[in-house]
PDB file of C-alpha atoms and ligand atoms in Angstrom:
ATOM      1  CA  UNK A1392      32.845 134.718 142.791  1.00  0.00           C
ATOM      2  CA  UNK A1393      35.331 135.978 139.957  1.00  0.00           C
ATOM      3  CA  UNK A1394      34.024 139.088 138.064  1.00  0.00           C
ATOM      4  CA  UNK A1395      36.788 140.912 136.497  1.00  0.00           C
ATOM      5  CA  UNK A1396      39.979 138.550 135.547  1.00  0.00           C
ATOM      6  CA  UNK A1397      42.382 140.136 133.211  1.00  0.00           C
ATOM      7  CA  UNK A1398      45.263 137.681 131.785  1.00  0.00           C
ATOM      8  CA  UNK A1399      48.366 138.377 130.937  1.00  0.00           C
ATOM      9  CA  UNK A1400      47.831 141.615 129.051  1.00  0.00           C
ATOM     10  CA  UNK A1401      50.272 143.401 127.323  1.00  0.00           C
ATOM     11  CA  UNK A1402      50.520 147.175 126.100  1.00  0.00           C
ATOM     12  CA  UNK A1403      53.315 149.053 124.411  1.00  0.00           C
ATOM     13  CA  UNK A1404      53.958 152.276 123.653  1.00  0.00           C
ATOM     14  CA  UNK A1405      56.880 152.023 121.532  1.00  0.00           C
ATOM     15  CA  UNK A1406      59.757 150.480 123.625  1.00  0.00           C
ATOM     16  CA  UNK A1407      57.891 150.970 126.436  1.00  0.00           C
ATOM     17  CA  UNK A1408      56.369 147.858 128.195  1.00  0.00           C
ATOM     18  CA  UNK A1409      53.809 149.914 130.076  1.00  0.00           C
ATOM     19  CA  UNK A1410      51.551 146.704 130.852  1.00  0.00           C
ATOM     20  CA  UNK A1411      53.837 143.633 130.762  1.00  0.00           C
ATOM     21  CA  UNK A1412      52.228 140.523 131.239  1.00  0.00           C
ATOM     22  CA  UNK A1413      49.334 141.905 133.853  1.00  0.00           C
ATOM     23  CA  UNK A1414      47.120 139.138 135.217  1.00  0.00           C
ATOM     24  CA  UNK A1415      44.634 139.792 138.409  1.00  0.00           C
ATOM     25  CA  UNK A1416      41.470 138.749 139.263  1.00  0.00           C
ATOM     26  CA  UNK A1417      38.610 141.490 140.883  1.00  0.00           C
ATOM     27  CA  UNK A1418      36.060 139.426 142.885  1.00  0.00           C
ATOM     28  CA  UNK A1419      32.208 140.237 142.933  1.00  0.00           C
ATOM     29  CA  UNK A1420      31.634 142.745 145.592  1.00  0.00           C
ATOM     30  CA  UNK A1421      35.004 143.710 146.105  1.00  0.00           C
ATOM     31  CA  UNK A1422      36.905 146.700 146.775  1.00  0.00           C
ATOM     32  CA  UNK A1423      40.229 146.048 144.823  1.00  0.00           C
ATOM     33  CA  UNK A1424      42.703 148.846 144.794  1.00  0.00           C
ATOM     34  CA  UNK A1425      45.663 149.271 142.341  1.00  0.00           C
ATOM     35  CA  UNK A1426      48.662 151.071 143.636  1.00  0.00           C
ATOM     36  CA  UNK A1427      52.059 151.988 142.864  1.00  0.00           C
ATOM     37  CA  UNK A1428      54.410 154.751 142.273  1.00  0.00           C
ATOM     38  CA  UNK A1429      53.809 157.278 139.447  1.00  0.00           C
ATOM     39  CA  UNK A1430      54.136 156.109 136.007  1.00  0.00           C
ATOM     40  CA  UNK A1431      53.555 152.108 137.520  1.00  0.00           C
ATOM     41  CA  UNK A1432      51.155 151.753 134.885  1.00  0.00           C
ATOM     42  CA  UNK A1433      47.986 152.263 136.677  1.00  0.00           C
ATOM     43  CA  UNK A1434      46.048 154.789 134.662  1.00  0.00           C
ATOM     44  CA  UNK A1435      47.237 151.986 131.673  1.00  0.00           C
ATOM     45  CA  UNK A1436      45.577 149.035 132.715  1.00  0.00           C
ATOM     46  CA  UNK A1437      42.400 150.769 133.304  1.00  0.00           C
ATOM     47  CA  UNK A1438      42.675 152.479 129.988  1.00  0.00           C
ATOM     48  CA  UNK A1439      43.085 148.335 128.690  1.00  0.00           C
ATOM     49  CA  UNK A1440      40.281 147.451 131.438  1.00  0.00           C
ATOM     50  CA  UNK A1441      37.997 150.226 130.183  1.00  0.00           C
ATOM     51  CA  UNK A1442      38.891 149.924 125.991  1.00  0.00           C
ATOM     52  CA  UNK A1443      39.728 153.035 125.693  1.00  0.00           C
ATOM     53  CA  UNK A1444      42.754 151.762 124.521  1.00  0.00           C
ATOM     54  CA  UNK A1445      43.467 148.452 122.369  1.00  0.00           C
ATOM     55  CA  UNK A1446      45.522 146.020 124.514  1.00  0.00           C
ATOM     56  CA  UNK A1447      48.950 144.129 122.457  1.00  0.00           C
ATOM     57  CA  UNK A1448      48.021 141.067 124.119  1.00  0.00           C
ATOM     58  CA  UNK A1449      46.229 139.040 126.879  1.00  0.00           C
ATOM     59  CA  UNK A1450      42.627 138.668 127.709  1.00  0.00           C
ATOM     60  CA  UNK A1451      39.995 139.934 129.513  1.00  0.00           C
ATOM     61  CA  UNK A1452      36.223 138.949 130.958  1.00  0.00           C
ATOM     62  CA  UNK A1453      34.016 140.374 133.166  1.00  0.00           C
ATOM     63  CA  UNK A1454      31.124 137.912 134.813  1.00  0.00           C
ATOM     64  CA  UNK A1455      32.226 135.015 132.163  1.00  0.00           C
ATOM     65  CA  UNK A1456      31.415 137.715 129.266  1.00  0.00           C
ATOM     66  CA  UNK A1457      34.736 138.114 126.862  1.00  0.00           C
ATOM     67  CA  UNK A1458      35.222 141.858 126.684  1.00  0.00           C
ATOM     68  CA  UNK A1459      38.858 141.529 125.063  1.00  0.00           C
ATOM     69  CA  UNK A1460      37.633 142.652 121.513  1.00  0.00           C
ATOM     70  CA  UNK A1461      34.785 144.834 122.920  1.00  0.00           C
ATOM     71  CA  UNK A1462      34.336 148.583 122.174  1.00  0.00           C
ATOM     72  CA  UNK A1463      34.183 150.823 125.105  1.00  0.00           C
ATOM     73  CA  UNK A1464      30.426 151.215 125.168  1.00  0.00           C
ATOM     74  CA  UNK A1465      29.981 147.345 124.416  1.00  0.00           C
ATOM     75  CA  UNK A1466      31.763 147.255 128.245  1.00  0.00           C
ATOM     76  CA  UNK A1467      29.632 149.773 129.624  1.00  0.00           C
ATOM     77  CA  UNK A1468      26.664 147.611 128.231  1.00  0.00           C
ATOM     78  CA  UNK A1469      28.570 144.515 129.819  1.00  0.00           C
ATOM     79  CA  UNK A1470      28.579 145.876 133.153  1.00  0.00           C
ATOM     80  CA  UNK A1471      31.845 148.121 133.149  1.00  0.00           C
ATOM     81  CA  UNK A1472      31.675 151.767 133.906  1.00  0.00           C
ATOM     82  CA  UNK A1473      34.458 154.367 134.672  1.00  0.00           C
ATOM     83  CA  UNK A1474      35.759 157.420 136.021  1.00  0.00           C
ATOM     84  CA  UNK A1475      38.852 159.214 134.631  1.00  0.00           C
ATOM     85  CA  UNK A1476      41.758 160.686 136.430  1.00  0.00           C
ATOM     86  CA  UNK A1477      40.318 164.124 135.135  1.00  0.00           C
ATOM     87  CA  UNK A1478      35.996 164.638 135.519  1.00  0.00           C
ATOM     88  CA  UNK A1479      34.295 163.887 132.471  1.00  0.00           C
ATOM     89  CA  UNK A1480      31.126 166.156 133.407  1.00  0.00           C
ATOM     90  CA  UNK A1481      29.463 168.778 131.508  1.00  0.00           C
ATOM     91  CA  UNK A1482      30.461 172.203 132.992  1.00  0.00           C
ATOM     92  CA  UNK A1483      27.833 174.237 131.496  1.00  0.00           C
ATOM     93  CA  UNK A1484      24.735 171.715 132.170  1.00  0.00           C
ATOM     94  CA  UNK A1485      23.031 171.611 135.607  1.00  0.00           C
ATOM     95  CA  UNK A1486      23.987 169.159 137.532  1.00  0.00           C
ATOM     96  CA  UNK A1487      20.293 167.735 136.754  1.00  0.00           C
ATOM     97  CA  UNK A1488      21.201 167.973 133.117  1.00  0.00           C
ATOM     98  CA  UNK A1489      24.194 166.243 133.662  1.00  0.00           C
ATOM     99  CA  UNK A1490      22.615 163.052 135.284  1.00  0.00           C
ATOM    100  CA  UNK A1491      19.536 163.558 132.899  1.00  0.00           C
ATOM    101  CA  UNK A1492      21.575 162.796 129.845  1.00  0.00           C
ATOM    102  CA  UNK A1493      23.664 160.177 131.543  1.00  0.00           C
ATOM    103  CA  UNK A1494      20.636 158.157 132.891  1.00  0.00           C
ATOM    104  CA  UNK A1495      18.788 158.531 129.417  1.00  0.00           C
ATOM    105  CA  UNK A1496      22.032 157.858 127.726  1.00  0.00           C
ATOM    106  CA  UNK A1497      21.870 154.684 129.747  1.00  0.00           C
ATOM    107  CA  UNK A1498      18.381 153.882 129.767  1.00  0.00           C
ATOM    108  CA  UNK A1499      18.258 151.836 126.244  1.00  0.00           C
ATOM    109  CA  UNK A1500      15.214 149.468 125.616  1.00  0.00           C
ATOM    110  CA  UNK A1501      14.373 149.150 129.231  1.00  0.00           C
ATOM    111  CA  UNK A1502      11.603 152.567 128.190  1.00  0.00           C
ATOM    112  CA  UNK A1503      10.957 151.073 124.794  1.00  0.00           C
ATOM    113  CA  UNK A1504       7.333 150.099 125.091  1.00  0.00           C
ATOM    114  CA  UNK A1505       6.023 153.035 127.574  1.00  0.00           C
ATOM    115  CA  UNK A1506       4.717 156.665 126.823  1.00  0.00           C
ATOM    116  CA  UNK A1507       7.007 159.391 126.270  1.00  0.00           C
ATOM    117  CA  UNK A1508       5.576 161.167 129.308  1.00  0.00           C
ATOM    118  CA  UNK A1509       5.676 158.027 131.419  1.00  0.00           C
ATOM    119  CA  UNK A1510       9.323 158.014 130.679  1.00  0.00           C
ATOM    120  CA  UNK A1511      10.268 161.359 131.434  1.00  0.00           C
ATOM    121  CA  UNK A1512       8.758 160.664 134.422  1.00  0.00           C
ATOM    122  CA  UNK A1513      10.729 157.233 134.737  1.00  0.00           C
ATOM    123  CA  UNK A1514      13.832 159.084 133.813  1.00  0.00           C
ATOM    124  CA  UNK A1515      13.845 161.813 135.616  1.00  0.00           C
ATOM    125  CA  UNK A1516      12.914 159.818 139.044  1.00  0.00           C
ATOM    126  CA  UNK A1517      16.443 157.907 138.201  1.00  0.00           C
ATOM    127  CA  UNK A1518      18.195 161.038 137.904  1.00  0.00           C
ATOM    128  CA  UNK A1519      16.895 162.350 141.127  1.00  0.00           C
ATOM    129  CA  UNK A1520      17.597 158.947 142.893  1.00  0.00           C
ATOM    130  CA  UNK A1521      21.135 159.218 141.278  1.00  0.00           C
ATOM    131  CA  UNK A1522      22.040 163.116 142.929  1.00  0.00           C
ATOM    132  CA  UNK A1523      20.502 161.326 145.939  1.00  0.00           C
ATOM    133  CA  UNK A1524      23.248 158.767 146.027  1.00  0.00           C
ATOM    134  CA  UNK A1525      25.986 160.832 145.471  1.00  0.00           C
ATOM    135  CA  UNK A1526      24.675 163.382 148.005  1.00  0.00           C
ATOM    136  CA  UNK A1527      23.925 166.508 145.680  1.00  0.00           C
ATOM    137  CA  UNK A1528      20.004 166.899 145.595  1.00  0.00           C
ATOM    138  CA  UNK A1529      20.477 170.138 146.620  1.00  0.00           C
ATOM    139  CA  UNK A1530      22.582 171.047 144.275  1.00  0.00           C
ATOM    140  CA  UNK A1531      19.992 169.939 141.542  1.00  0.00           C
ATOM    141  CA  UNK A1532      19.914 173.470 139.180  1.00  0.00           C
ATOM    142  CA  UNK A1533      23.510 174.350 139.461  1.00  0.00           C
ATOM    143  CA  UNK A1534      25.864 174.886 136.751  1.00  0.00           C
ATOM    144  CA  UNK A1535      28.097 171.758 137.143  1.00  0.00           C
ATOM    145  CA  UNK A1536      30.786 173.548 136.772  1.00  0.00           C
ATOM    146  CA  UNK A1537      30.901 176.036 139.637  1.00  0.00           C
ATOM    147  CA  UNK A1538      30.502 173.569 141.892  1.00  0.00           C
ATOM    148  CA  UNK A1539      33.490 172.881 144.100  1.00  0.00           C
ATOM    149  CA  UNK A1540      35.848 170.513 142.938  1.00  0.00           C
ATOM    150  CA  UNK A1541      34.897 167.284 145.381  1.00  0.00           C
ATOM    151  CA  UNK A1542      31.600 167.719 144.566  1.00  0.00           C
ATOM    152  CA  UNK A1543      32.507 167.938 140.922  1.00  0.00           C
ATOM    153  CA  UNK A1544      34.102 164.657 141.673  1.00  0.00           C
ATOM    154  CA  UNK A1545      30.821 163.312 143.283  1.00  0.00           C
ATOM    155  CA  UNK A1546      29.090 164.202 139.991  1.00  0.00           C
ATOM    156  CA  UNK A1547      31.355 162.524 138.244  1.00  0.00           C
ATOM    157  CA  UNK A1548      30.755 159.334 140.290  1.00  0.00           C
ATOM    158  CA  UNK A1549      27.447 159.414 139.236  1.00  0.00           C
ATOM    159  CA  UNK A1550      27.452 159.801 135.856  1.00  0.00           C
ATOM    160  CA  UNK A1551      29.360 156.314 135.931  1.00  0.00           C
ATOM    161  CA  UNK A1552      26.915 154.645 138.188  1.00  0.00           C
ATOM    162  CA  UNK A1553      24.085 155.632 136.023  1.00  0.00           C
ATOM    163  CA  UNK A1554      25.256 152.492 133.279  1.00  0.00           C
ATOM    164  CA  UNK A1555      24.526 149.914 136.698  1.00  0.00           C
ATOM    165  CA  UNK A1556      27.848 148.800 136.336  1.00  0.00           C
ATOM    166  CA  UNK A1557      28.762 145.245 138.056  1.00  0.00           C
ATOM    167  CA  UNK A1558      32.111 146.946 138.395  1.00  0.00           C
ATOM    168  CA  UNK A1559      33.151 150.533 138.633  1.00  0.00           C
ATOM    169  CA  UNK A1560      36.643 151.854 137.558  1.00  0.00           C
ATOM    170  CA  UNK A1561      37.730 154.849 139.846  1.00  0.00           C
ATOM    171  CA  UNK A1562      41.144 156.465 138.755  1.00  0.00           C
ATOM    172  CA  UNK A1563      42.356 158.782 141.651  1.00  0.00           C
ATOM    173  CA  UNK A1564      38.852 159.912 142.858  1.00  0.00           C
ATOM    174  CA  UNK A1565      40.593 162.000 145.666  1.00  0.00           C
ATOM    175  CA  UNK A1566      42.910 163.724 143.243  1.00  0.00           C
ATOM    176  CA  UNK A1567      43.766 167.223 144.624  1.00  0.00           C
ATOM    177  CA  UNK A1568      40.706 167.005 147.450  1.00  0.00           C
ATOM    178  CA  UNK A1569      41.197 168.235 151.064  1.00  0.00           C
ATOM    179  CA  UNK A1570      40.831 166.038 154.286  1.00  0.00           C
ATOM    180  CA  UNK A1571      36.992 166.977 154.258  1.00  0.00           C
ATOM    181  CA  UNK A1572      36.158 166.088 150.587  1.00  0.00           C
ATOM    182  CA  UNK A1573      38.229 162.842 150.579  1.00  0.00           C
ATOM    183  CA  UNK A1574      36.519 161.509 154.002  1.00  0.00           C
ATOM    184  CA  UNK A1575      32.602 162.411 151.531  1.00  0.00           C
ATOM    185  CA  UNK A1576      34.841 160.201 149.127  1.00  0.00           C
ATOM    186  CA  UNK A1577      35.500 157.535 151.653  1.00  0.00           C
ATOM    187  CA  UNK A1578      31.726 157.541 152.606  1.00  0.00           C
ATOM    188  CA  UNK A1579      30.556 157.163 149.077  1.00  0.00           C
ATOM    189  CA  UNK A1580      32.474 154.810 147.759  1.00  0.00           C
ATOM    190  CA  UNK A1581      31.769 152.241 150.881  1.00  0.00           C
ATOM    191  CA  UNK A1582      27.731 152.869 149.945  1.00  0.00           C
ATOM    192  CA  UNK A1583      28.483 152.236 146.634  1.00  0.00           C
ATOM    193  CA  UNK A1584      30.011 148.760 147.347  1.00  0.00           C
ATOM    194  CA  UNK A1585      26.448 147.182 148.327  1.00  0.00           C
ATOM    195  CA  UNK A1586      25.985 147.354 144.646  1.00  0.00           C
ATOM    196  CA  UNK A1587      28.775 146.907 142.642  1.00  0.00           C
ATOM    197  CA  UNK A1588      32.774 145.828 142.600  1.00  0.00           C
ATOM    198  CA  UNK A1589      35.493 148.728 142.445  1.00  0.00           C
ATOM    199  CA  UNK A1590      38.490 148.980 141.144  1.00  0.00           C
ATOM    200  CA  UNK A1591      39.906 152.321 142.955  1.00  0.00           C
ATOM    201  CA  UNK A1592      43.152 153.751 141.685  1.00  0.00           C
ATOM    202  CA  UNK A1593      44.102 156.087 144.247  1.00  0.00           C
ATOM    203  CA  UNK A1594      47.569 157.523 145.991  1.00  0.00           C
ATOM    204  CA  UNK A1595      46.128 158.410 148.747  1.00  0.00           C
ATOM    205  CA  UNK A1596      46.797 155.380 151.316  1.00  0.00           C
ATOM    206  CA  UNK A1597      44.686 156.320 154.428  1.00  0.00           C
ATOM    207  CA  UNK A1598      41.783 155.968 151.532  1.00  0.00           C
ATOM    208  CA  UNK A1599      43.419 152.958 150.219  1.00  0.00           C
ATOM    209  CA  UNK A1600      43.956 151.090 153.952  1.00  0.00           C
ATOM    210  CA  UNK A1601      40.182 152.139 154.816  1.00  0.00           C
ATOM    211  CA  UNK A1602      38.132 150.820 151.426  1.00  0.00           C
ATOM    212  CA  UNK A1603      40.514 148.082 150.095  1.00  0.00           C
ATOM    213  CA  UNK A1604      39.919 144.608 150.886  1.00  0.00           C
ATOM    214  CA  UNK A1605      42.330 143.516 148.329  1.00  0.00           C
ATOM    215  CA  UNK A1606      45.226 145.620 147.247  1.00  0.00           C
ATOM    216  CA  UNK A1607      47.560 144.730 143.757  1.00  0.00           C
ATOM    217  CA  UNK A1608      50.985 146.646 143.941  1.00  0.00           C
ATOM    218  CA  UNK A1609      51.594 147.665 139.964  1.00  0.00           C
ATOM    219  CA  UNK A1610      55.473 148.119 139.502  1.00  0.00           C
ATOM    220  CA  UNK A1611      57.198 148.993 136.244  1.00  0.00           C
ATOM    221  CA  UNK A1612      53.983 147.946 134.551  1.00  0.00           C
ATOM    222  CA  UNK A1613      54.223 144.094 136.505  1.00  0.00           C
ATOM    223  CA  UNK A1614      51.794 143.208 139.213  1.00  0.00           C
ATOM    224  CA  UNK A1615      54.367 142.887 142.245  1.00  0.00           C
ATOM    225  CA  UNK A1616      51.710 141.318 144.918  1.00  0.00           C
ATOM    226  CA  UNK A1617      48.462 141.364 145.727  1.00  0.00           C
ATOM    227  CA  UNK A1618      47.223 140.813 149.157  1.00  0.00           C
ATOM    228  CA  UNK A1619      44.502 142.371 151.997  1.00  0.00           C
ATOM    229  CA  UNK A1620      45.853 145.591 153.093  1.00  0.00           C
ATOM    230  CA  UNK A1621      47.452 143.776 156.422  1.00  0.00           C
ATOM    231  CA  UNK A1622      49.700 141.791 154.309  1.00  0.00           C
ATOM    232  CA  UNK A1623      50.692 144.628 151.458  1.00  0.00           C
ATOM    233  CA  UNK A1624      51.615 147.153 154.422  1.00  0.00           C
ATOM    234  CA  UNK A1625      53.831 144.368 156.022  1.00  0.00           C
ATOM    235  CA  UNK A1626      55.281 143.099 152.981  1.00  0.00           C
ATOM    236  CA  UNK A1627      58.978 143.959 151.877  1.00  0.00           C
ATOM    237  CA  UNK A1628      59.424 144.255 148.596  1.00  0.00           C
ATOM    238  CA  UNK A1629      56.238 146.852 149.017  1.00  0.00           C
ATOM    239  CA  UNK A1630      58.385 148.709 151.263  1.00  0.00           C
ATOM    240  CA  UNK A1631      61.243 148.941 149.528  1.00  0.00           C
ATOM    241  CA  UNK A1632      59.155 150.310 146.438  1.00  0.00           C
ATOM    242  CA  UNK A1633      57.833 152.712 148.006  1.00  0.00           C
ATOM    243  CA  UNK A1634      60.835 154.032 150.802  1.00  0.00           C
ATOM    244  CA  UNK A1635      62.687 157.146 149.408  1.00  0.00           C
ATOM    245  CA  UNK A1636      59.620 158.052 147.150  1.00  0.00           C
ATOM    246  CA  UNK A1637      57.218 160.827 147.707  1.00  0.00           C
ATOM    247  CA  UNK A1638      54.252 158.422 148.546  1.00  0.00           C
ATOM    248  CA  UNK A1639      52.989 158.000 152.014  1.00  0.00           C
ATOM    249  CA  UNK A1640      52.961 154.355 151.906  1.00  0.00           C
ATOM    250  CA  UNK A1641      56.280 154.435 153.897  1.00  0.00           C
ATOM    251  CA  UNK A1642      54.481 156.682 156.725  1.00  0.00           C
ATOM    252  CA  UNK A1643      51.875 154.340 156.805  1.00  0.00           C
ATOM    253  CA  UNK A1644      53.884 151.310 157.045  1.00  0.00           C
ATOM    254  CA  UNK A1645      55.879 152.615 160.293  1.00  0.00           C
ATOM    255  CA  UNK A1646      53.405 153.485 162.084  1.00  0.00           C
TER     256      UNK A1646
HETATM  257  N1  ATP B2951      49.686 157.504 125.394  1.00  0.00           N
HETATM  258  C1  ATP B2951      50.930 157.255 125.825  1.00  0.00           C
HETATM  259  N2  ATP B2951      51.979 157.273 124.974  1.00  0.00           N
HETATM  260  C2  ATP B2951      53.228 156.994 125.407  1.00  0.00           C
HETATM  261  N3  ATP B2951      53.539 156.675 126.668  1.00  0.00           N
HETATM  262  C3  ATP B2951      52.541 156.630 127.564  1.00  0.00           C
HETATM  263  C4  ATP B2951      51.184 156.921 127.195  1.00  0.00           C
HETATM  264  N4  ATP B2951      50.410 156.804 128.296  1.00  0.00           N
HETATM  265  C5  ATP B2951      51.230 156.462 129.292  1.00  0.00           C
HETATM  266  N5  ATP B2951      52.506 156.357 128.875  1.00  0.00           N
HETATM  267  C6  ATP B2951      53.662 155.963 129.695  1.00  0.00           C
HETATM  268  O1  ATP B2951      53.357 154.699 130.260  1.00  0.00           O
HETATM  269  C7  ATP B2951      53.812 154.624 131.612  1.00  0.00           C
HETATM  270  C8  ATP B2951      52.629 154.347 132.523  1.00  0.00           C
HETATM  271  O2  ATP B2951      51.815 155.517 132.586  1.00  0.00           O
HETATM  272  P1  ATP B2951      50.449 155.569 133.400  1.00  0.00           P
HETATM  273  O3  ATP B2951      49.817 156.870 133.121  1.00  0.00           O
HETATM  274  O4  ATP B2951      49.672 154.343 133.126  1.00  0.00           O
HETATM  275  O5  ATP B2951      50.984 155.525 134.912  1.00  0.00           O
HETATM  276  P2  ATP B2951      50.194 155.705 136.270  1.00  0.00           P
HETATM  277  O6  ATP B2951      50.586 154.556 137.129  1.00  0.00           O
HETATM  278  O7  ATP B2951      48.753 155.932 136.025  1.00  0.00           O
HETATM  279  O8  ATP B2951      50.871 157.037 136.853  1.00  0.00           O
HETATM  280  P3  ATP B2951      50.225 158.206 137.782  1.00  0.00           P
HETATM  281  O9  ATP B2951      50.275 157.647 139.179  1.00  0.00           O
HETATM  282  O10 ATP B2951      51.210 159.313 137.611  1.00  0.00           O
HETATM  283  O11 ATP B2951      48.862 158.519 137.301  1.00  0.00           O
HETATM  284  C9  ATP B2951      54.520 155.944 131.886  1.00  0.00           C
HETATM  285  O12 ATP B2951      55.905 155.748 131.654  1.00  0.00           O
HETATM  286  C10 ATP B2951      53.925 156.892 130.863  1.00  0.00           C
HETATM  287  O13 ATP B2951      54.824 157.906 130.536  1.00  0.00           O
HETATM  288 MG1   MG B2952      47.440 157.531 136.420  1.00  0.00          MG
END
């Protein structure tokens, strides 16, 4: 089943055709990963995806619901949730504070007709069950902000989950993480998947090869192929993208 299909969307900035004519399709629990060099567009077309920033053109639906003239927080409601390229977490809240507000933030008419203590309780079960998920119950009372920087990134991970999303936007999760952090990544994101889509932005391609089932190759803001992770490794035109640049793709594709 379709869940996310984005057609033909444009976005300029100025001369720039930073998005030119984008159209791909995200299936219902897939893992769908958008690469490409730097400055591809990637971080763009989630920003479009997301509505963080108004698209010039095209259209966009997520589970048959028209999101192309939605707010940001009309998508959350819809059943799209995000993480940025840079955390989005509260440094000076607990890391219980920080999934406190997101889960109440989130919670909307679903408490409307119990007691206030009944939902505190309610509430406060969720955010436990959420620093469950994401593996940091024991790091329940500490300032979010001194905590290392993959768990930081785990937070951050759960503050988007807490909306239930259908599908989950992660921009470079394993941005600047060692070997160790990005394999808790890995692990993560494939327990996530039992529950929702993802979109996963990410460079790093042993990451990519592992999660992906599909992968879309974003070139000078143009979709260049999209294909399982077999046929994107083996493809040409991929490889000559990516040969003489810093990425590893071209490691990965000799060996
Ligand atoms: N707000 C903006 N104003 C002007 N130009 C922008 C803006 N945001 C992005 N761009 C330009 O649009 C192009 C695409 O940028 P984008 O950040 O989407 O790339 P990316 O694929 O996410 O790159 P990276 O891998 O480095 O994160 C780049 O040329 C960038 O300089
Ligand atoms: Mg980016």
């Amino acid at each position: 089943m379709t869940l996310l299909v984005a057609h033909q969307l444009v976005k300029r900035f100025g001369a720039l055709l930073a998005t030119d004519h984008v159209s791909f399709a995200v299936n219902a629990g897939e893992i769908h990963a958008l690469i490409g060099p730097n400055g591809a567009g990637k971080s763009t077309l989630v920003n479009l995806i997301s509505g963080l920033l108004p698209a010039d053109g095209g259209t966009l639906s997520l589970d048959g619901v028209d999101l192309t003239h939605l707010a940001p927080h009309r998508r959350v409601a819809a059943g799209l949730s995000r993480c940025f390229q840079v955390t989005s977490i509260f440094p000076r809240q607990t890391v219980g504070e920080n999934l406190l507000l997101a889960v109440q933030a989130h919670a909307g008419s679903s408490f409307r007709f119990v007691k206030r203590r009944e939902t505190d309780h309610a509430l406060l079960a969720a955010a436990q069950a959420l620093a469950q998920r994401v593996t940091l119950a024991g790091e329940w009372d500490r300032v979010a902000g001194t905590l290392p920087h993959g768990a930081q990134r785990k937070l951050d991970v759960a503050l988007a989950i807490a909306a239930r999303p259908k599908l989950l936007l992660l921009d470079e999760p394993m941005a600047g993480m060692g070997p160790v952090e990005s394999a808790e990544m890995v692990e993560l994101i494939q327990r996530l998947r039992q529950d929702m889509a993802i979109l996963l932005i990410e460079h790093d391609m042993d990451a990519v090869f592992q999660l992906a089932d599909r992968i879309s190759v974003l070139v000078y803001g143009k979709v260049l192929t999209s294909g399982s992770a077999a046929e994107i490794q083996a493809d040409a035109q991929v490889q000559a993208v990516y040969l003489g640049t810093e990425s590893d793709l071209a490691d990965e594709v000799h060996t």
